[in-house]
Amino acid sequence: MLDWDKEDLLKNVRERHPLVECLTNNVTVNDVANVILACGASPVMATDPRELEDFIGLAQAVDLNIGTMAPELDLSFEKSLAVAQKLGKPVVLDPVGAGAAKCRTEMLLRLLDTYPVAVIRGNASEIRALSGEAGKTMGVDASAGDAVTQETLPARTAMAAGLARKHGCVVAMSGAWDILTDGERSLVCRRGVPQMSQITGTGCMLTGLTAAFVGANPDRILEAAAAATEMMCLCGEIAWERTQKLQGGLGTLRVQLIDALSLA
Amino acid sequence: MLDWDKEDLLKNVRERHPLVECLTNNVTVNDVANVILACGASPVMATDPRELEDFIGLAQAVDLNIGTMAPELDLSFEKSLAVAQKLGKPVVLDPVGAGAAKCRTEMLLRLLDTYPVAVIRGNASEIRALSGEAGKTMGVDASAGDAVTQETLPARTAMAAGLARKHGCVVAMSGAWDILTDGERSLVCRRGVPQMSQITGTGCMLTGLTAAFVGANPDRILEAAAAATEMMCLCGEIAWERTQKLQGGLGTLRVQLIDALSLA
Amino acid sequence: MLDWDKEDLLKNVRERHPLVECLTNNVTVNDVANVILACGASPVMATDPRELEDFIGLAQAVDLNIGTMAPELDLSFEKSLAVAQKLGKPVVLDPVGAGAAKCRTEMLLRLLDTYPVAVIRGNASEIRALSGEAGKTMGVDASAGDAVTQETLPARTAMAAGLARKHGCVVAMSGAWDILTDGERSLVCRRGVPQMSQITGTGCMLTGLTAAFVGANPDRILEAAAAATEMMCLCGEIAWERTQKLQGGLGTLRVQLIDALSLA
């Protein structure tokens, strides 16, 4: 069980409806915008370097997801971090594909050494790659060898906590078991259903949801990230249950997930 | 009540199935294509400057939506307007984020001073920004202070009509109440449901739908734009009613909206 | 009837879950990723030239879909073919809009003359444009004059087979009747429903599905492509039947299509 009252944190999202400026990938950008709306926040998905300062200035949080790499986006990624630092806005970083492509890992390590972030939200393979531990990532999904189980929980938690301490941020490591840690305190969430990993973008959606919670609860980052994770997991359970009742498949699951988030 | 026969205009879309060349944003590009298909038209979503002349040459209307700004798209936006002018194709412009980011407002004002458009379709904050009236826009959604109510209707209509006269085009200003005007005649549509603003892209979808109606009814631009607006509002009502019956949320609403448009 | 056992080929997708590296368009990229997941494979949608070698190295097949042209993507398209050739990975090419825009046709003809591909998967107008036959393409959808009927079947098959022999690949030509050929053997699939062409991206989805089947069955390319085509057609039939039972429209059809693919 998580030691906080998630209702309170969600209520803040719904009452303050924070604006979340998202630099996210073109695969799941529509889903991320809809998830941010579903939880009661407002999305802006601007990536042009010429307008980042305007939109980050209006926003309560920044979602930086490097899912779509492109030479012409390098400046946008860097500038969003620089502007957020200057304006004191919290950044939730999704290190998509860290460990799978060398240019991703290198860019992320350099950015993390240069700019502060509030939360790193990634899967176990990505968090491992940023931690400098050995291993192999096979794509943008977590490798089976990185799964968190009862047996590996202590080591995985220590790895995430080490990364959190190194960068002075919260690490939200997603998987069948989610680990959330600020380096001192660590929480585990064992909810959710495996079917969520069979629709694209649930990780990106969770990053957007985390940014919404962080934007509405800026003084409780760990709790906000944990609330977002638990909300996503619980809504995934509800969505899968309804999908089964409807005898549906992955198309229905995706619709039910947005439904559950908006009705929560 | 609107003083035209919308069935007639929709029939033209379904019989002539115009090709709509869309330069739109990567957040809602899939929804826009599906809405254009749902109403009976055909979408092409090309943005490469090297092929704009080919596709605009084939098309009956151009949907220019600046939702995704990027330095490498500047030329595409400008060229689409220049080619459309040369070939005499009507352009429906969606000034996403006008007023929220300086570079958007400036680019739009410059383009509108240089090229003709058939319709400007935006929310009240965007129309205000293009009209040069003072105010504050907080993102890509309309600000609460810009809402059209019984009290503000005359002033808002005058503002939209002034912009229409200035650029010799139709202005379609969306919101709880939609105002459509060519500077001389003004129509108001009070239909639709507020839930439509809680799914991303309903504004972009309406712009695509407007382009389809304009492409099929090029000699009745104001009526075409009003028909598109009313169709979107009525389908939104139907979609929300069905969503409630299904005890669904925003995921279901989005599916029902496309359903309603295709079954209308 | 097709002369192979599709269950066997689908089983290979589900057991080997190949990684499919996709360079696809921003209109349907989310649908393609979800279709690849639905059939049991894994998608990566990377287009950055700096990481193509890493991801293609991990992948079992490459989906190259030129739906979104952009000057900054030229290098990515070319490099994906060069890397796939070097690493011996099969490429499924979707020549979106060939014949409709000159720059597309020219680029495709040049790439096909320079690099090998395993499968060309396009509609009849696109295949015609690559074959050098005269005709007119009106957008990204097949022209009515290119439809395959009982009468035109022999000529259309000969055209597709000629293209297959020229490039030493399989040609999968989609439409109301699908023709699949390696230049020697030709198969016809007469399944599917016309409503599938009224939702955007069914062609792109089929290309992704084909890449998944090819990646899992690299020694049986023609059979793999035919299995993907038949699976898409049968799932389209199931989806349309369920959509009608639900009294739904095109929004429901899209959800049901992903459902049918994931439940097949």
CSV table of C-alpha atoms in Angstrom, one decimal, chain B residues 83-228:
chain,number,residue,atom,x,y,z
B,83,VAL,CA,0.1,27.8,-54.5
B,84,ALA,CA,-3.5,27.9,-53.5
B,85,GLN,CA,-3.7,31.5,-54.5
B,86,LYS,CA,-2.1,30.8,-57.9
B,87,LEU,CA,-4.4,27.8,-58.5
B,88,GLY,CA,-7.5,29.5,-57.1
B,89,LYS,CA,-8.1,26.9,-54.4
B,90,PRO,CA,-9.9,27.9,-51.2
B,91,VAL,CA,-7.9,27.8,-48.0
B,92,VAL,CA,-9.4,27.2,-44.5
B,93,LEU,CA,-6.9,28.5,-42.0
B,94,ASP,CA,-6.8,27.3,-38.4
B,95,PRO,CA,-4.7,29.8,-36.4
B,96,VAL,CA,-3.9,27.4,-33.5
B,97,GLY,CA,-2.3,29.1,-30.6
B,98,ALA,CA,-2.6,32.7,-32.0
B,99,GLY,CA,-2.0,34.9,-29.0
B,100,ALA,CA,-0.3,32.3,-26.9
B,101,ALA,CA,3.1,32.3,-28.6
B,102,LYS,CA,4.4,35.5,-30.2
B,103,CYS,CA,6.0,33.7,-33.1
B,104,ARG,CA,2.6,32.2,-34.0
B,105,THR,CA,0.7,35.5,-33.9
B,106,GLU,CA,3.4,37.3,-35.9
B,107,MET,CA,3.6,34.6,-38.6
B,108,LEU,CA,-0.2,34.5,-38.9
B,109,LEU,CA,-0.6,38.3,-39.2
B,110,ARG,CA,2.1,38.3,-41.9
B,111,LEU,CA,0.5,35.5,-43.9
B,112,LEU,CA,-2.9,37.0,-43.7
B,113,ASP,CA,-1.6,40.3,-44.9
B,114,THR,CA,0.1,38.5,-47.9
B,115,TYR,CA,-2.3,35.8,-49.1
B,116,PRO,CA,-6.1,35.3,-49.3
B,117,VAL,CA,-7.9,32.7,-47.3
B,118,ALA,CA,-11.5,31.6,-47.7
B,119,VAL,CA,-12.2,30.9,-44.0
B,120,ILE,CA,-10.4,31.5,-40.7
B,121,ARG,CA,-11.7,28.9,-38.2
B,122,GLY,CA,-10.5,29.4,-34.7
B,123,ASN,CA,-11.5,29.8,-31.1
B,124,ALA,CA,-12.4,33.1,-29.5
B,125,SER,CA,-9.0,33.7,-28.1
B,126,GLU,CA,-7.3,33.1,-31.5
B,127,ILE,CA,-9.7,35.3,-33.4
B,128,ARG,CA,-9.2,38.0,-30.8
B,129,ALA,CA,-5.4,37.8,-31.2
B,130,LEU,CA,-5.7,38.1,-35.0
B,131,SER,CA,-8.1,41.1,-34.5
B,132,GLY,CA,-5.5,42.9,-32.6
B,133,GLU,CA,-7.7,43.3,-29.5
B,134,ALA,CA,-6.1,43.1,-26.1
B,135,GLY,CA,-6.4,40.0,-24.0
B,136,LYS,CA,-4.5,37.0,-22.7
B,137,THR,CA,-4.4,33.5,-24.2
B,138,MET,CA,-3.2,30.8,-21.9
B,139,GLY,CA,-2.5,27.9,-24.3
B,140,VAL,CA,-4.1,26.4,-27.3
B,141,ASP,CA,-7.6,26.5,-25.7
B,142,ALA,CA,-9.8,29.6,-25.5
B,143,SER,CA,-9.5,31.6,-22.4
B,144,ALA,CA,-12.5,31.8,-20.1
B,145,GLY,CA,-12.6,35.5,-20.5
B,146,ASP,CA,-13.2,35.2,-24.3
B,147,ALA,CA,-16.3,33.1,-24.0
B,148,VAL,CA,-19.3,34.1,-26.0
B,149,THR,CA,-22.4,34.7,-23.9
B,150,GLN,CA,-25.7,36.5,-24.5
B,151,GLU,CA,-24.0,39.5,-23.0
B,152,THR,CA,-20.9,39.4,-25.0
B,153,LEU,CA,-22.5,38.2,-28.3
B,154,PRO,CA,-22.8,41.6,-30.0
B,155,ALA,CA,-19.2,42.6,-29.2
B,156,ARG,CA,-17.8,39.2,-30.2
B,157,THR,CA,-19.8,39.2,-33.4
B,158,ALA,CA,-18.5,42.7,-34.3
B,159,MET,CA,-14.9,41.6,-33.7
B,160,ALA,CA,-15.3,38.5,-35.9
B,161,ALA,CA,-17.1,40.5,-38.6
B,162,GLY,CA,-14.3,43.1,-38.5
B,163,LEU,CA,-11.7,40.5,-39.1
B,164,ALA,CA,-13.8,39.0,-41.9
B,165,ARG,CA,-14.1,42.3,-43.7
B,166,LYS,CA,-10.4,43.1,-43.2
B,167,HIS,CA,-9.3,39.9,-45.0
B,168,GLY,CA,-12.3,39.5,-47.3
B,169,CYS,CA,-13.0,36.0,-45.9
B,170,VAL,CA,-15.4,34.1,-43.7
B,171,VAL,CA,-14.6,33.9,-39.9
B,172,ALA,CA,-15.8,30.8,-38.1
B,173,MET,CA,-15.3,31.4,-34.4
B,174,SER,CA,-15.9,28.3,-32.3
B,175,GLY,CA,-17.0,28.0,-28.7
B,176,ALA,CA,-20.1,27.2,-26.6
B,177,TRP,CA,-21.7,29.5,-29.1
B,178,ASP,CA,-20.3,29.5,-32.6
B,179,ILE,CA,-20.3,32.7,-34.6
B,180,LEU,CA,-19.9,32.6,-38.4
B,181,THR,CA,-19.7,35.7,-40.5
B,182,ASP,CA,-18.5,37.1,-43.8
B,183,GLY,CA,-18.5,40.6,-42.4
B,184,GLU,CA,-22.0,41.4,-43.7
B,185,ARG,CA,-24.1,38.4,-42.7
B,186,SER,CA,-23.6,36.7,-39.3
B,187,LEU,CA,-24.9,33.4,-38.0
B,188,VAL,CA,-24.9,31.9,-34.6
B,189,CYS,CA,-24.9,28.2,-33.7
B,190,ARG,CA,-25.8,27.4,-30.1
B,191,ARG,CA,-25.6,23.7,-30.4
B,192,GLY,CA,-22.9,21.2,-29.2
B,193,VAL,CA,-21.8,20.0,-25.8
B,194,PRO,CA,-19.0,21.2,-23.6
B,195,GLN,CA,-17.5,17.7,-23.4
B,196,MET,CA,-16.3,18.1,-26.9
B,197,SER,CA,-13.5,20.4,-25.7
B,198,GLN,CA,-12.3,17.7,-23.4
B,199,ILE,CA,-11.0,15.5,-26.2
B,200,THR,CA,-8.1,16.8,-28.2
B,201,GLY,CA,-8.5,17.9,-31.7
B,202,THR,CA,-12.2,18.7,-32.0
B,203,GLY,CA,-11.2,22.2,-33.3
B,204,CYS,CA,-8.8,20.7,-35.8
B,205,MET,CA,-11.5,18.2,-36.9
B,206,LEU,CA,-14.0,21.0,-37.4
B,207,THR,CA,-11.4,22.8,-39.6
B,208,GLY,CA,-11.0,19.7,-41.7
B,209,LEU,CA,-14.7,19.3,-42.0
B,210,THR,CA,-15.1,22.9,-42.9
B,211,ALA,CA,-12.5,22.5,-45.7
B,212,ALA,CA,-14.4,19.4,-47.0
B,213,PHE,CA,-17.7,21.4,-47.1
B,214,VAL,CA,-16.0,24.4,-48.7
B,215,GLY,CA,-14.3,22.2,-51.3
B,216,ALA,CA,-17.7,20.7,-52.2
B,217,ASN,CA,-19.6,24.0,-52.1
B,218,PRO,CA,-17.0,26.6,-53.4
B,219,ASP,CA,-19.7,29.2,-54.3
B,220,ARG,CA,-21.3,29.2,-50.9
B,221,ILE,CA,-18.4,29.6,-48.4
B,222,LEU,CA,-20.4,31.1,-45.5
B,223,GLU,CA,-23.1,28.5,-45.8
B,224,ALA,CA,-20.5,25.7,-46.2
B,225,ALA,CA,-18.6,26.8,-43.0
B,226,ALA,CA,-21.9,27.1,-41.1
B,227,ALA,CA,-23.0,23.6,-42.3
B,228,ALA,CA,-19.7,22.1,-41.1
